[in-house]
Amino acid sequence: MAIKVKKPQSGLGMAPRMDESKITNLTKYPSDHLVTMNFKVTAELRRAYKKYALEKDKSMVEILKESFDLYRKKNI
């Protein structure tokens, strides 16, 4: 009885069609879509930041946006 041996595929094969490819790093999101920013701060700064946001009844994201806007206005 003869055993069939699969011939190894040469090359990379066929490229996927454009509609099949999943390119996610080039996707443009709407300007109001939230994305993750990763940076580290000290535990003390995080506590103070969170406490301030709670005192002002705002989210930490709102405080960050406001402070960045103010910084840009002052430093242009």
CSV table of N, CA and C in Angstrom, one decimal:
chain,number,residue,atom,x,y,z
A,1,MET,N,0.8,-1.2,0.0
A,1,MET,CA,0.0,0.0,0.0
A,1,MET,C,0.9,1.2,0.0
A,2,ALA,N,0.6,2.1,-0.9
A,2,ALA,CA,1.4,3.3,-1.0
A,2,ALA,C,0.9,4.4,-0.1
A,3,ILE,N,1.8,5.1,0.6
A,3,ILE,CA,1.5,6.2,1.4
A,3,ILE,C,1.7,7.5,0.7
A,4,LYS,N,0.7,8.4,0.7
A,4,LYS,CA,0.8,9.7,0.1
A,4,LYS,C,1.4,10.6,1.0
A,5,VAL,N,2.4,11.3,0.6
A,5,VAL,CA,3.1,12.3,1.4
A,5,VAL,C,2.8,13.7,0.8
A,6,LYS,N,2.3,14.5,1.7
A,6,LYS,CA,2.0,15.9,1.2
A,6,LYS,C,3.2,16.6,0.9
A,7,LYS,N,3.2,17.3,-0.3
A,7,LYS,CA,4.3,18.1,-0.7
A,7,LYS,C,4.2,19.4,0.0
A,8,PRO,N,5.4,19.9,0.7
A,8,PRO,CA,5.3,21.1,1.4
A,8,PRO,C,5.0,22.3,0.4
A,9,GLN,N,4.2,23.2,0.9
A,9,GLN,CA,3.8,24.4,0.1
A,9,GLN,C,5.0,25.3,0.0
A,10,SER,N,5.3,25.7,-1.2
A,10,SER,CA,6.4,26.7,-1.4
A,10,SER,C,5.8,28.1,-1.4
A,11,GLY,N,6.5,29.0,-0.8
A,11,GLY,CA,6.1,30.4,-0.8
A,11,GLY,C,5.1,30.6,0.3
A,12,LEU,N,4.5,31.8,0.3
A,12,LEU,CA,3.5,32.2,1.3
A,12,LEU,C,2.1,31.9,1.0
A,13,GLY,N,1.8,31.4,-0.2
A,13,GLY,CA,0.5,31.1,-0.6
A,13,GLY,C,-0.2,32.4,-1.2
A,14,MET,N,-1.5,32.3,-1.4
A,14,MET,CA,-2.2,33.4,-2.0
A,14,MET,C,-2.4,34.5,-0.9
A,15,ALA,N,-2.3,35.8,-1.4
A,15,ALA,CA,-2.6,36.9,-0.5
A,15,ALA,C,-4.1,37.0,-0.3
A,16,PRO,N,-4.5,37.5,0.9
A,16,PRO,CA,-6.0,37.6,1.1
A,16,PRO,C,-6.6,38.8,0.3
A,17,ARG,N,-7.8,38.6,-0.1
A,17,ARG,CA,-8.5,39.7,-0.8
A,17,ARG,C,-8.6,40.9,0.1
A,18,MET,N,-8.7,42.1,-0.5
A,18,MET,CA,-8.7,43.3,0.3
A,18,MET,C,-9.9,43.4,1.3
A,19,ASP,N,-11.0,42.8,0.9
A,19,ASP,CA,-12.1,42.9,1.9
A,19,ASP,C,-12.0,41.9,3.0
A,20,GLU,N,-11.0,40.9,2.9
A,20,GLU,CA,-10.8,40.0,3.9
A,20,GLU,C,-9.8,40.4,4.9
A,21,SER,N,-8.9,41.3,4.5
A,21,SER,CA,-7.8,41.7,5.4
A,21,SER,C,-8.4,42.5,6.6
A,22,LYS,N,-7.8,42.4,7.7
A,22,LYS,CA,-8.2,43.1,8.9
A,22,LYS,C,-7.2,44.1,9.3
A,23,ILE,N,-7.1,45.2,8.7
A,23,ILE,CA,-6.2,46.3,9.0
A,23,ILE,C,-6.8,47.1,10.1
A,24,THR,N,-6.3,47.0,11.3
A,24,THR,CA,-7.0,47.8,12.4
A,24,THR,C,-6.1,49.0,12.8
A,25,ASN,N,-4.9,49.0,12.6
A,25,ASN,CA,-4.0,50.1,13.1
A,25,ASN,C,-4.1,51.3,12.1
A,26,LEU,N,-4.8,51.2,11.0
A,26,LEU,CA,-5.0,52.3,10.1
A,26,LEU,C,-6.4,52.9,10.2
A,27,THR,N,-7.2,52.3,11.0
A,27,THR,CA,-8.6,52.8,11.1
A,27,THR,C,-8.7,54.1,11.8
A,28,LYS,N,-9.4,55.1,11.1
A,28,LYS,CA,-9.6,56.4,11.7
A,28,LYS,C,-10.9,56.3,12.5
A,29,TYR,N,-10.8,56.8,13.7
A,29,TYR,CA,-12.0,56.8,14.6
A,29,TYR,C,-12.6,58.2,14.5
A,30,PRO,N,-13.9,58.3,14.8
A,30,PRO,CA,-14.5,59.7,15.0
A,30,PRO,C,-13.7,60.4,16.1
A,31,SER,N,-13.7,61.7,16.0
A,31,SER,CA,-13.0,62.5,17.0
A,31,SER,C,-13.5,62.4,18.4
A,32,ASP,N,-14.7,62.0,18.6
A,32,ASP,CA,-15.2,61.8,20.0
A,32,ASP,C,-15.0,60.4,20.5
A,33,HIS,N,-14.4,59.5,19.7
A,33,HIS,CA,-14.2,58.1,20.1
A,33,HIS,C,-13.1,58.1,21.1
A,34,LEU,N,-13.3,57.5,22.3
A,34,LEU,CA,-12.2,57.4,23.3
A,34,LEU,C,-11.2,56.3,23.0
A,35,VAL,N,-10.0,56.5,23.1
A,35,VAL,CA,-8.9,55.5,22.9
A,35,VAL,C,-8.0,55.6,24.2
A,36,THR,N,-7.3,54.5,24.4
A,36,THR,CA,-6.5,54.4,25.6
A,36,THR,C,-5.2,55.2,25.4
A,37,MET,N,-4.8,55.9,26.5
A,37,MET,CA,-3.5,56.5,26.6
A,37,MET,C,-2.8,55.8,27.8
A,38,ASN,N,-1.6,55.4,27.5
A,38,ASN,CA,-0.9,54.7,28.6
A,38,ASN,C,0.3,55.5,29.1
A,39,PHE,N,0.3,55.9,30.3
A,39,PHE,CA,1.5,56.5,30.9
A,39,PHE,C,1.4,56.3,32.4
A,40,LYS,N,2.6,56.4,33.0
A,40,LYS,CA,2.6,56.1,34.5
A,40,LYS,C,2.8,57.4,35.2
A,41,VAL,N,2.2,57.4,36.4
A,41,VAL,CA,2.3,58.5,37.3
A,41,VAL,C,2.5,57.9,38.7
A,42,THR,N,3.0,58.7,39.7
A,42,THR,CA,3.1,58.2,41.0
A,42,THR,C,1.8,57.9,41.6
A,43,ALA,N,1.7,57.1,42.6
A,43,ALA,CA,0.5,56.7,43.3
A,43,ALA,C,-0.1,58.0,44.0
A,44,GLU,N,0.8,58.8,44.5
A,44,GLU,CA,0.4,60.0,45.2
A,44,GLU,C,-0.3,61.0,44.2
A,45,LEU,N,0.3,61.2,43.0
A,45,LEU,CA,-0.3,62.0,42.0
A,45,LEU,C,-1.7,61.5,41.5
A,46,ARG,N,-1.8,60.2,41.4
A,46,ARG,CA,-3.0,59.6,40.9
A,46,ARG,C,-4.1,59.8,42.0
A,47,ARG,N,-3.8,59.6,43.3
A,47,ARG,CA,-4.8,59.8,44.3
A,47,ARG,C,-5.2,61.3,44.4
A,48,ALA,N,-4.3,62.2,44.2
A,48,ALA,CA,-4.6,63.6,44.3
A,48,ALA,C,-5.5,64.0,43.1
A,49,TYR,N,-5.1,63.5,41.9
A,49,TYR,CA,-5.9,63.7,40.7
A,49,TYR,C,-7.3,63.2,40.8
A,50,LYS,N,-7.4,62.0,41.3
A,50,LYS,CA,-8.7,61.4,41.4
A,50,LYS,C,-9.6,62.1,42.5
A,51,LYS,N,-9.0,62.5,43.6
A,51,LYS,CA,-9.7,63.3,44.6
A,51,LYS,C,-10.2,64.6,44.0
A,52,TYR,N,-9.3,65.3,43.3
A,52,TYR,CA,-9.7,66.6,42.7
A,52,TYR,C,-10.9,66.4,41.7
A,53,ALA,N,-10.8,65.4,40.9
A,53,ALA,CA,-11.9,65.1,40.0
A,53,ALA,C,-13.2,64.8,40.7
A,54,LEU,N,-13.2,64.1,41.8
A,54,LEU,CA,-14.4,63.8,42.6
A,54,LEU,C,-14.9,65.1,43.3
A,55,GLU,N,-14.0,65.9,43.7
A,55,GLU,CA,-14.4,67.2,44.4
A,55,GLU,C,-15.2,68.1,43.4
A,56,LYS,N,-14.7,68.1,42.1
A,56,LYS,CA,-15.3,68.9,41.1
A,56,LYS,C,-16.4,68.2,40.3
A,57,ASP,N,-16.7,67.0,40.7
A,57,ASP,CA,-17.8,66.2,40.1
A,57,ASP,C,-17.6,66.0,38.6
A,58,LYS,N,-16.4,65.7,38.2
A,58,LYS,CA,-16.0,65.5,36.8
A,58,LYS,C,-15.2,64.3,36.7
A,59,SER,N,-15.1,63.7,35.5
A,59,SER,CA,-14.3,62.5,35.3
A,59,SER,C,-12.9,63.0,35.2
A,60,MET,N,-12.0,62.0,35.4
A,60,MET,CA,-10.6,62.3,35.2
A,60,MET,C,-10.2,62.7,33.8
A,61,VAL,N,-11.0,62.1,32.8
A,61,VAL,CA,-10.8,62.5,31.4
A,61,VAL,C,-11.1,63.9,31.2
A,62,GLU,N,-12.2,64.4,31.8
A,62,GLU,CA,-12.6,65.8,31.6
A,62,GLU,C,-11.6,66.7,32.2
A,63,ILE,N,-11.1,66.4,33.3
A,63,ILE,CA,-10.0,67.2,34.0
A,63,ILE,C,-8.8,67.2,33.1
A,64,LEU,N,-8.4,66.1,32.5
A,64,LEU,CA,-7.2,66.0,31.6
A,64,LEU,C,-7.4,66.9,30.4
A,65,LYS,N,-8.6,66.8,29.8
A,65,LYS,CA,-8.9,67.6,28.6
A,65,LYS,C,-8.8,69.1,28.9
A,66,GLU,N,-9.5,69.5,30.0
A,66,GLU,CA,-9.4,70.9,30.4
A,66,GLU,C,-8.0,71.4,30.7
A,67,SER,N,-7.3,70.6,31.5
A,67,SER,CA,-5.9,71.0,31.8
A,67,SER,C,-5.0,71.1,30.6
A,68,PHE,N,-5.2,70.2,29.6
A,68,PHE,CA,-4.4,70.2,28.4
A,68,PHE,C,-4.8,71.4,27.5
A,69,ASP,N,-6.1,71.7,27.4
A,69,ASP,CA,-6.5,72.9,26.7
A,69,ASP,C,-5.9,74.2,27.3
A,70,LEU,N,-6.0,74.3,28.6
A,70,LEU,CA,-5.4,75.5,29.3
A,70,LEU,C,-3.9,75.6,29.1
A,71,TYR,N,-3.2,74.4,29.2
A,71,TYR,CA,-1.8,74.4,28.9
A,71,TYR,C,-1.4,74.9,27.5
A,72,ARG,N,-2.2,74.4,26.5
A,72,ARG,CA,-1.9,74.8,25.2
A,72,ARG,C,-2.2,76.3,25.0
A,73,LYS,N,-3.2,76.8,25.6
A,73,LYS,CA,-3.5,78.3,25.4
A,73,LYS,C,-2.4,79.1,26.0
A,74,LYS,N,-1.9,78.7,27.1
A,74,LYS,CA,-0.8,79.4,27.8
A,74,LYS,C,0.5,79.3,27.1
A,75,ASN,N,0.8,78.3,26.4
A,75,ASN,CA,2.1,78.0,25.9
A,75,ASN,C,2.2,78.1,24.4
A,76,ILE,N,1.3,78.8,23.8
A,76,ILE,CA,1.4,78.9,22.3
A,76,ILE,C,2.2,80.1,21.9
